[in-house]
Coordinates of C-alpha atoms and ligand atoms in Angstrom, one line a residue:
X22 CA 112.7 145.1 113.0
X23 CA 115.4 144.8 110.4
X24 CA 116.9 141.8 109.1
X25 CA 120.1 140.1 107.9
X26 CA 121.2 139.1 105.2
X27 CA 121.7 134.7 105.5
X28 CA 125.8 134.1 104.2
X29 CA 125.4 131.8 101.5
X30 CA 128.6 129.6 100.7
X31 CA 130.5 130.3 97.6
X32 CA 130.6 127.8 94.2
X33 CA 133.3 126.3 95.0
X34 CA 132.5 125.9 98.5
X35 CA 129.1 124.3 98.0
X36 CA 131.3 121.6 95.4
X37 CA 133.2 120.9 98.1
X38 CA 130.6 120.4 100.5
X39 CA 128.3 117.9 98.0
X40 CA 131.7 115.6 98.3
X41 CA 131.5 115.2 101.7
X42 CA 128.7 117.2 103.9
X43 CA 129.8 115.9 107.0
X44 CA 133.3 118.1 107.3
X45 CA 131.2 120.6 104.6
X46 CA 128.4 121.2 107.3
X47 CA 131.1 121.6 110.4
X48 CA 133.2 124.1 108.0
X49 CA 130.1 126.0 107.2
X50 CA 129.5 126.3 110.8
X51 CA 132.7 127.6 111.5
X52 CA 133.4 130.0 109.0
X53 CA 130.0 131.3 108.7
X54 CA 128.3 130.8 112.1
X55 CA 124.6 129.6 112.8
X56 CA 122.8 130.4 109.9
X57 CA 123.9 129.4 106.7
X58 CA 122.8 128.9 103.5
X59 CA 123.8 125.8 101.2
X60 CA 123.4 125.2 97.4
X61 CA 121.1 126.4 94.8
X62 CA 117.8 126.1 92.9
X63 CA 116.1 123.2 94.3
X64 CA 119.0 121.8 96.1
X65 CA 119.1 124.9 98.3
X66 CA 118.6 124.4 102.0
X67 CA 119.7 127.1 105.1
X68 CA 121.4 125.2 107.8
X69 CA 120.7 126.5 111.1
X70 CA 123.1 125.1 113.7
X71 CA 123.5 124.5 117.4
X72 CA 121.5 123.9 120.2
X73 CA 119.5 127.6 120.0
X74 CA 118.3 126.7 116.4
X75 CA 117.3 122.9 117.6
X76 CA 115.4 124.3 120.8
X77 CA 113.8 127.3 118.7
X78 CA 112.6 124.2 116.3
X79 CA 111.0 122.0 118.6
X80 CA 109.4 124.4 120.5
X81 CA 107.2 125.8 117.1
X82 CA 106.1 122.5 115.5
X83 CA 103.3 125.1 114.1
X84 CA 105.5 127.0 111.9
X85 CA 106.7 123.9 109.7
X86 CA 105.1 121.7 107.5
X87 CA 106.0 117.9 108.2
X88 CA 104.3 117.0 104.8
X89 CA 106.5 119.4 102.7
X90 CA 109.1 118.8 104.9
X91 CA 109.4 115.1 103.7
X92 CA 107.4 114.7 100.7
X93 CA 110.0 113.0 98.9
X94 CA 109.3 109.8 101.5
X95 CA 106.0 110.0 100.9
X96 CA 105.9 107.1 97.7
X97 CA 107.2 105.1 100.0
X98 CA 106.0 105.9 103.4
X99 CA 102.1 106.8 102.9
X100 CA 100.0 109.6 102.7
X101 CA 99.2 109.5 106.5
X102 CA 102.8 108.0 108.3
X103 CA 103.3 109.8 111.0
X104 CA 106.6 111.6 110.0
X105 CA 104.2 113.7 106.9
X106 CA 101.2 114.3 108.6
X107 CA 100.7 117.9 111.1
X108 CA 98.6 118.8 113.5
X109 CA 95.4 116.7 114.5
X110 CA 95.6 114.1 112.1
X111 CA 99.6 113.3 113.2
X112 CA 98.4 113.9 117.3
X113 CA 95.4 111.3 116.4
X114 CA 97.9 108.8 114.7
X115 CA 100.4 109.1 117.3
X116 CA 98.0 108.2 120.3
X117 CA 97.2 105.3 118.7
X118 CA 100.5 104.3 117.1
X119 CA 101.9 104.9 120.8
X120 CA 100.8 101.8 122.4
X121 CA 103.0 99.4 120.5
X122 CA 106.1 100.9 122.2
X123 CA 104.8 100.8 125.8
X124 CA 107.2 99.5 128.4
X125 CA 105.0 96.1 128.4
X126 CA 106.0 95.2 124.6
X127 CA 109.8 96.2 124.5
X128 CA 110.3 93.3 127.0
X129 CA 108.5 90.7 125.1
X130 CA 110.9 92.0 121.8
X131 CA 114.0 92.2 123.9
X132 CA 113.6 88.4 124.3
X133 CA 113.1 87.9 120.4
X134 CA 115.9 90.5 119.9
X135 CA 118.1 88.2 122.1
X136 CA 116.8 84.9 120.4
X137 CA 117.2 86.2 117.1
X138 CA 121.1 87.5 117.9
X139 CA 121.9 84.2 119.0
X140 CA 120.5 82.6 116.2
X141 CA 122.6 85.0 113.8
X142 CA 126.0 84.2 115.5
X143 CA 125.5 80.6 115.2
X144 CA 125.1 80.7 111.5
X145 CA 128.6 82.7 111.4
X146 CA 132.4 80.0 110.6
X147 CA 134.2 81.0 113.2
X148 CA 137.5 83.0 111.4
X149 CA 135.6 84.0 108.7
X150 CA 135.4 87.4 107.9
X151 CA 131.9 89.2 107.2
X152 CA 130.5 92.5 106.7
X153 CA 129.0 92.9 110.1
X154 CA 126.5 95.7 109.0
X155 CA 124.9 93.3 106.2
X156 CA 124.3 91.0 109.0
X157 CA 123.1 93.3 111.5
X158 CA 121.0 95.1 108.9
X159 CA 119.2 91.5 107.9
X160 CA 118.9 90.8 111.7
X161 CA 117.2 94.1 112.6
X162 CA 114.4 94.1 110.0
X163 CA 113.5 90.4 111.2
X164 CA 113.6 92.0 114.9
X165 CA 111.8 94.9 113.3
X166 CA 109.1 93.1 111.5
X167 CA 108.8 89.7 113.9
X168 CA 108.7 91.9 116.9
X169 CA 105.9 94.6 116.0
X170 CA 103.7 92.4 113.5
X171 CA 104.5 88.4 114.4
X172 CA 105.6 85.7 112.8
X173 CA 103.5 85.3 109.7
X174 CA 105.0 89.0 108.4
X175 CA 108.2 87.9 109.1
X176 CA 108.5 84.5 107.1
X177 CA 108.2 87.1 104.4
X178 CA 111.1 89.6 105.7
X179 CA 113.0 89.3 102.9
X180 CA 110.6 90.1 100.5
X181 CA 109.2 93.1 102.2
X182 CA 112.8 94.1 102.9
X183 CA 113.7 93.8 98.9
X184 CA 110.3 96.0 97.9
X185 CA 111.0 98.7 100.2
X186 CA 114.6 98.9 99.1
X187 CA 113.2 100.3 95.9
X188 CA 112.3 103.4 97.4
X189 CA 114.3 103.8 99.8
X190 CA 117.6 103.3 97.7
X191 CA 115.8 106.8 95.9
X192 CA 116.9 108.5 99.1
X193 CA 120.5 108.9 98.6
X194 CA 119.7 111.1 95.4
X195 CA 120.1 114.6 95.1
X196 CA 117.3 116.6 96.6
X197 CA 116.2 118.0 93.1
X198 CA 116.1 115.0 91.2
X199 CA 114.6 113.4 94.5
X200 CA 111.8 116.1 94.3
X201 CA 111.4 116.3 90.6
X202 CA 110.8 112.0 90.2
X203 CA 108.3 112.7 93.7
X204 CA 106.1 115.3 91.5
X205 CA 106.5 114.0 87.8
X206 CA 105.4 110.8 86.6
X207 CA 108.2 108.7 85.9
X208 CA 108.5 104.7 85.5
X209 CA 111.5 104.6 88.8
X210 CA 108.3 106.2 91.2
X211 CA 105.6 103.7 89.2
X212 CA 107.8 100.6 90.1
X213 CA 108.6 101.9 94.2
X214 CA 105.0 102.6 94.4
X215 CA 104.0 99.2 92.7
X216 CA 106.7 97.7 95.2
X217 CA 104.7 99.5 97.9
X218 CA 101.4 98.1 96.8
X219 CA 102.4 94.8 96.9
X220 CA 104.0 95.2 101.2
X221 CA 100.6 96.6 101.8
X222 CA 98.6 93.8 100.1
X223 CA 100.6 91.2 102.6
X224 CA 99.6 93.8 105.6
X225 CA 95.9 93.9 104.7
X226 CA 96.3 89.9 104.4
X227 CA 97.6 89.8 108.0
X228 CA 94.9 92.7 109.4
X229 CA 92.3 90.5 107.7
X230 CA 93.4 86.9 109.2
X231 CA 93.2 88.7 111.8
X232 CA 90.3 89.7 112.5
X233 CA 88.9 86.5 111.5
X234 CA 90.5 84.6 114.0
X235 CA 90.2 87.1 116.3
X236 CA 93.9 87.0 117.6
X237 CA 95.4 88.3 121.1
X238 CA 97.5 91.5 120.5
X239 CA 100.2 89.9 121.5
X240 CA 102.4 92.0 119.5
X241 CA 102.7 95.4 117.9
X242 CA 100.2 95.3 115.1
X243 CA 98.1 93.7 118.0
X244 CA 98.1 97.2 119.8
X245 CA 97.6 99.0 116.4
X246 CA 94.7 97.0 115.7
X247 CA 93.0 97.5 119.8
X248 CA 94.1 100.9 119.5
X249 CA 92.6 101.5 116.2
X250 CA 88.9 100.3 116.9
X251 CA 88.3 101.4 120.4
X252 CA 88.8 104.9 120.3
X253 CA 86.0 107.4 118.7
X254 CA 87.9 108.4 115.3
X255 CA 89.4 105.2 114.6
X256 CA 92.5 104.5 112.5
X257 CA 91.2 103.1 108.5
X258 CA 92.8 100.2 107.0
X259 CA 95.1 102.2 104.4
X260 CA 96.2 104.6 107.9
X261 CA 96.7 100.9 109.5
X262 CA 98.9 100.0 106.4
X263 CA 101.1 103.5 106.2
X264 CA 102.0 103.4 109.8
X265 CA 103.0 99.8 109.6
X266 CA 105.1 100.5 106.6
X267 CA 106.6 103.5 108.0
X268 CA 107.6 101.9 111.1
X269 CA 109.5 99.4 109.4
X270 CA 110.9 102.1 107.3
X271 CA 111.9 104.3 109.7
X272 CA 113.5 101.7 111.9
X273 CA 115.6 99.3 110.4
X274 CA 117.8 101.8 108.1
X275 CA 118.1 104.0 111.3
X276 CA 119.1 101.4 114.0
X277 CA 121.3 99.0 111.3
X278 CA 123.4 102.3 110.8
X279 CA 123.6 102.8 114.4
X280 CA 124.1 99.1 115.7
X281 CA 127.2 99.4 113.2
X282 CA 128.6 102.7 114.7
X283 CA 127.8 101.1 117.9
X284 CA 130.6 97.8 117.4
X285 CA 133.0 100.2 114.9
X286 CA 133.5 102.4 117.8
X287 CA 133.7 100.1 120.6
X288 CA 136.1 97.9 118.5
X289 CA 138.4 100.9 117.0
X290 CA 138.5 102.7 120.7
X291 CA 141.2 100.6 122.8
X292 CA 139.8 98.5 125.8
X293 CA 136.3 99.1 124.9
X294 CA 135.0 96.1 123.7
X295 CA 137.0 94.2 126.7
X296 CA 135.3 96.5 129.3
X297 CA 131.7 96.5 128.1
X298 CA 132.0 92.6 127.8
X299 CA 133.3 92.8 131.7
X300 CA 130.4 94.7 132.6
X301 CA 127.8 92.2 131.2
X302 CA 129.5 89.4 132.4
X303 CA 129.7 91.3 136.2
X304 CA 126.0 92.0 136.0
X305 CA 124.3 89.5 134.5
X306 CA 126.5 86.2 134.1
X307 CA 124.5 84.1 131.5
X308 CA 121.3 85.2 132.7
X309 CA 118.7 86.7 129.7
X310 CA 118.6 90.1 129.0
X311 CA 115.8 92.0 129.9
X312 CA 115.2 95.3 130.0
X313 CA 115.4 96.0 133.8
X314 CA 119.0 94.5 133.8
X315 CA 120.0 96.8 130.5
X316 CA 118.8 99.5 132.8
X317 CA 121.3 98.8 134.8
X318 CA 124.4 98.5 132.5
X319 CA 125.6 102.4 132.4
X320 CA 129.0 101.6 131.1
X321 CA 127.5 99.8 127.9
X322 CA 124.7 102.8 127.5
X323 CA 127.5 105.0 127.6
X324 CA 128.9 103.4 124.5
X325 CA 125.4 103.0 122.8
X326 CA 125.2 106.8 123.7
X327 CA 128.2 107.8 122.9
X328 CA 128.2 106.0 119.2
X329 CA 124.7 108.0 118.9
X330 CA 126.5 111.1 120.0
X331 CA 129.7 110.8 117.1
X332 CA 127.9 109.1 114.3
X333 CA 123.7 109.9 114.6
X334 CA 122.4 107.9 111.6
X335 CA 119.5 111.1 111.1
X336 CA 122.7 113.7 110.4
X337 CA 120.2 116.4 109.4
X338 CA 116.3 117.1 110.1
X339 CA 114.6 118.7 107.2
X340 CA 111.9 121.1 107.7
X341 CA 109.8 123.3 105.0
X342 CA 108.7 126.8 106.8
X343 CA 104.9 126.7 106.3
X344 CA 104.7 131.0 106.8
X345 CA 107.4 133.7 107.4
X346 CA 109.7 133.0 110.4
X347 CA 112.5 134.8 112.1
X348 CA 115.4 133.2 113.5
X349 CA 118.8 135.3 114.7
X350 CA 117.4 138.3 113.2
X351 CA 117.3 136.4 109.8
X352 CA 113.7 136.1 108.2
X353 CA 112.9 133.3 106.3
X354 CA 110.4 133.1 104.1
X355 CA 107.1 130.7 104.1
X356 CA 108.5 127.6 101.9
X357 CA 112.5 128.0 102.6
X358 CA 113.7 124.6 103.2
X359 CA 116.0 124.8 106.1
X360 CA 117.9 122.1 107.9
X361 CA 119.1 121.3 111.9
X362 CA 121.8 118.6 112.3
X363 CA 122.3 116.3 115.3
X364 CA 125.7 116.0 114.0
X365 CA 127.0 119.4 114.2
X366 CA 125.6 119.8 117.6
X367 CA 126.6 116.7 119.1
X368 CA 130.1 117.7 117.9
X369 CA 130.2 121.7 118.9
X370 CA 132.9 122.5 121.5
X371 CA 130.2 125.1 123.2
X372 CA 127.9 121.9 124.1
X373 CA 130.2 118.9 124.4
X374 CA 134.2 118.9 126.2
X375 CA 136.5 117.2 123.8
X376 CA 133.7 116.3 121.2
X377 CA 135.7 114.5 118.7
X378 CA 136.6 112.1 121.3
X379 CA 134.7 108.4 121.8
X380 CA 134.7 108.7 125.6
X381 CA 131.8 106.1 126.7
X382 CA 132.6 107.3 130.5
X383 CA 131.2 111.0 129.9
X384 CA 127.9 109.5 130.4
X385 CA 128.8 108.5 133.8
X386 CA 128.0 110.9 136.6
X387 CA 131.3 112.0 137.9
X388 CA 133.7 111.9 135.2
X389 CA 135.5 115.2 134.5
X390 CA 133.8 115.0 130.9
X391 CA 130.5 114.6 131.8
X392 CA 127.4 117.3 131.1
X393 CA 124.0 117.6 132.1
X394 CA 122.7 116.1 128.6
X395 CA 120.0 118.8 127.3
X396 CA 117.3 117.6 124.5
X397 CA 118.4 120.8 122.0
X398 CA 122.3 119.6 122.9
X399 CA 122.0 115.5 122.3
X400 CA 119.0 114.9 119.5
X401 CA 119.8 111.6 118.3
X402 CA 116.1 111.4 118.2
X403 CA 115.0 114.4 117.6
X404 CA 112.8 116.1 119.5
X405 CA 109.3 118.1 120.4
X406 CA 106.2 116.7 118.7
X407 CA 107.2 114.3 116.3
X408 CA 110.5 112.9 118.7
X409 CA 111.3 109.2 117.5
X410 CA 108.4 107.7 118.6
X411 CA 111.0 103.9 118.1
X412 CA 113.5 105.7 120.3
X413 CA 112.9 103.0 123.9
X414 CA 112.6 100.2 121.1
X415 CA 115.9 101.2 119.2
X416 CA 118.0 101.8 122.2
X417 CA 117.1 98.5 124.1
X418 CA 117.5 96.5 120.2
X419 CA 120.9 98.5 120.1
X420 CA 122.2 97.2 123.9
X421 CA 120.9 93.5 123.8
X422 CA 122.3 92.9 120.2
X423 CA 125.5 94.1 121.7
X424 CA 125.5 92.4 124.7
X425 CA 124.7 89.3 122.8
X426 CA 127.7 89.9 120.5
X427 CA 130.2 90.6 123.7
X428 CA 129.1 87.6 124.9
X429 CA 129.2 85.2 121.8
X430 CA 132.2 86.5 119.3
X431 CA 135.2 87.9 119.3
X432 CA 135.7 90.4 116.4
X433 CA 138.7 91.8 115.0
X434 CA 138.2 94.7 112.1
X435 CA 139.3 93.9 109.0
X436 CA 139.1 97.0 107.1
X437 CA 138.7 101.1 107.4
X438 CA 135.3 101.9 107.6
X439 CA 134.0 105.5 106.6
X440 CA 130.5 107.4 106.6
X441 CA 128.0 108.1 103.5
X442 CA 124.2 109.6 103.1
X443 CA 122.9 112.4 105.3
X444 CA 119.3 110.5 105.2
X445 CA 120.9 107.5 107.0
X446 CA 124.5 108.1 107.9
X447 CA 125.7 104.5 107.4
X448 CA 129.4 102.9 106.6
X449 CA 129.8 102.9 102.9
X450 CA 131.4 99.8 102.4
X451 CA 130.0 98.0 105.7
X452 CA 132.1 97.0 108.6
X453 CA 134.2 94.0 107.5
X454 CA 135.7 91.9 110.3
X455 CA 137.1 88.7 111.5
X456 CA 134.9 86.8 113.4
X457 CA 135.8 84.3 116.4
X458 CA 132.8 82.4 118.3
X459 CA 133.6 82.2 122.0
X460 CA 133.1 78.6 123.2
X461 CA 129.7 77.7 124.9
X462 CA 129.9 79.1 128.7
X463 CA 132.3 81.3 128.0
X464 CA 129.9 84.1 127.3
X465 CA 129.0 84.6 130.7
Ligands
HEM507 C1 118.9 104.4 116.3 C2 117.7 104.3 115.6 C3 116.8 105.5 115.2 C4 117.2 106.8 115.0 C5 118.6 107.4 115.1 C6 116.0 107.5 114.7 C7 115.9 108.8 114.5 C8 114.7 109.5 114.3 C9 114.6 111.0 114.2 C10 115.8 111.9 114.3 C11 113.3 111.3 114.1 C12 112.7 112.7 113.9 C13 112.8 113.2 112.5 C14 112.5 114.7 112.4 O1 111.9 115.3 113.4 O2 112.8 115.2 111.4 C15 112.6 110.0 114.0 C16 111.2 109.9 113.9 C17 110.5 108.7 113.8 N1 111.0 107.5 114.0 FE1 112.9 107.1 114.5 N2 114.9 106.6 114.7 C18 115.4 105.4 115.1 C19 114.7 104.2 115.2 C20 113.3 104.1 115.0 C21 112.6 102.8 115.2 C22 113.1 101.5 115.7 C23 111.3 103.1 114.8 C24 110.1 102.2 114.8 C25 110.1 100.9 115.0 C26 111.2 104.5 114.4 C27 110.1 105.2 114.0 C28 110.0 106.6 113.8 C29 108.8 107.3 113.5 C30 107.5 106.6 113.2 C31 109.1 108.6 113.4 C32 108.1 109.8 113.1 C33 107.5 110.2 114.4 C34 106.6 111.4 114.3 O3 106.6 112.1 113.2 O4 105.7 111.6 115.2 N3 112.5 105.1 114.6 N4 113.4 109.0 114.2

């Protein structure tokens, strides 16, 4: 069978699109089609867009290498984390890693997440203003960390939180120089791994205590651990230390960017704020979140949905072909570095009425916007083998923070916020606002 040539984008198109990707990668969409091709040398990528390219992806896990695919997080996330390892080795980690996110757990950290909120909002002057995604950000690693590995790990939050930032700043670098500092020895890679060293020294410390005292798993690293040891090829303690590591990794930059899409858009669509806050108050009064009643509040999923649905932190997924593939008659060789983007899709006319548009009611059955919601159409999360594996944890953190903000403040925005990083789409100056407490009783 013969095959096309990929449409590449022109010099000064691929300046353009290194200045902002986010209209770059919808333009290249439009005026090339599906599959395009982006940059050059190292930096090169082919984009392949829309819900046929994200089905055709998660249905062949085999044809890409996970490991290649993100090597550059490697330094920071571990040899064995989940998001570089392929085939046995990543379904063996998996099973095991699984258990911390059962149904069981996410309502034992939906009451920290709720205690933890609280506590947060009390420390803020009421008509102050603050930049709400700092706040959230520090308050969703302590869910993060408190949550899946107890209290000891998270008296040392902020430290953890300050070592990992080393590598992880490394992210928003261009690809090349991301790749080149990966593979060559070079003293900004000695200090993230040193940083690394020294988070995994405290995990080891916490395994160990542990063990000696022979602690219910009460908590996430609880299930790690039962996991680990009771099945026939059990988890080490450096595979114990990466997937810890990555977990707190992969989900506090992730769900701090969301949680701050999440208020922005509810506070910058009219009436939004003041009907999610109705809806809490009709269904559950002052009553404790759990995660039955957040079940139950569709209008306030609909805005966590929606915010995932405009503004997906994870704008593109990377993947490294490990062999030759063929996709729309386009053959790409073993070792191209290709890219899908939640964002593109979530905002392509052909999958989504009026996409541009922050419409919380679409995800209401009923509504003349609504759609049968397809995994290749809304991948927030991903999808196929390695989906977000934090995806029930993020999206009940995401609703009770906000339910515990509807209730508690009153926020007015201060300032315009706007997007940066394809890694982690977040706000690049943070969401200022002014906050107002709401009297005792009055949140409910
Ligand atoms: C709103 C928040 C989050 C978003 C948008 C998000 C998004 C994603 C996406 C898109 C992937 C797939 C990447 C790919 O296939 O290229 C992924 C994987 C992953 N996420 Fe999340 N994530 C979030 C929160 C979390 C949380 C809270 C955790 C853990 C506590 C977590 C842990 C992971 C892990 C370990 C993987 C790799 C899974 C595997 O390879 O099997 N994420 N996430």
């Amino acid at each position: 069978m013969t095959t096309a040539q990929v449409p590449r984008l022109a010099p000064a198109e691929v300046l353009r699109f290194a200045a902002d990707p986010f209209t770059g990668m919808l333009r290249a969409q439009r005026v090339h089609g599906d599959v395009v091709e982006v940059g050059y040398g190292r930096q090169r990528s082919t984009f392949l867009f829309g819900p046929e390219a994200n089905s055709f992806v998660f249905a062949n896990p085999q044809l890409f290498s996970w490991r290649d695919s993100f090597e550059v997080m490697l330094p920071v996330l571990g040899e064995s984390a989940l998001l570089v390892s392929d085939g046995e080795g990543h379904r063996r980690r998996r099973h095991l890693v699984l258990p911390a996110f059962h149904r069981r757990r996410i309502e034992d950290y939906v009451r920290l997440m709720a205690r933890n909120t609280a506590a947060t909002v009390n420390r803020w002057e009421t008509g102050r203003r603050i930049d709400l995604y700092r706040e959230l950000r520090a308050l969703i690693r302590r869910n993060t960390v408190e949550s899946l590995y107890g209290s000891r790990l998270a008296a040392q939050n902020d430290a953890i939180g300050a070592r990992l930032q080393i590598a992880l700043d490394a992210t928003d670098l261009p690809l090349g120089l991301q790749l080149f500092l990966t593979r060559c020895p070079n003293p900004l890679t000695a200090r993230a791994k040193r940083a690394r060293r020294w988070v995994a020294g405290r995990i080891q410390a916490e395994i160990e205590h542990r063990r000696r005292h022979l602690e219910p798993d009460g908590d996430g690293l609880g299930a790690l651990l039962a996991a680990a040891h009771g099945e026939r090829c059990p988890l080490d303690d450096g595979e114990i230390q990466d997937q810890v590591i990555s977990l707190i990794v992969a989900g506090y930059e992730t769900t701090s960017a969301a949680m701050a899409w999440v208020v922005h858009a509810a506070l910058s669509t009219p009436g939004t704020w003041e009907q999610a806050r109705e809806s809490v108050t009709e269904l559950l009064g002052d009553a404790p979140v759990t995660v039955e009643a957040l079940e139950k509040l569709h209008y306030l999923d609909g805005v966590v949905q929606e915010a995932l649905r405009l503004h997906p932190p994870v704008v593109v997924l990377p993947r490294v072909t490990a062999q030759d593939v063929e996709f729309a008659g386009r053959r790409l060789p073993a070792g191209t570095r290709l890219a899908i983007s939640p964002y593109v899709t979530h905002r392509m006319s052909r999958v989504w009425t009026e996409p541009s548009r922050f419409v919380p009611e679409r995800w209401l059955s009923g509504h003349r916007l609504h759609r049968e919601v397809t995994p290749a159409g809304f991948l927030p999360f991903g999808g196929g083998r390695h989906r977000c594996i934090g995806a029930p944890f993020a999206t009940a953190e995401l609703k009770t923070i906000l339910v515990e903000l509807l209730r508690r403040t009153d926020l007015t925005p201060a300032a315009p916020v706007t997007p940066v990083s394809i890694m982690a789409m977040r706000p690049r100056r943070g969401v200022p606002v002014v906050v107002r407490r709401r009297k005792a009783g009055s949140h409910g």
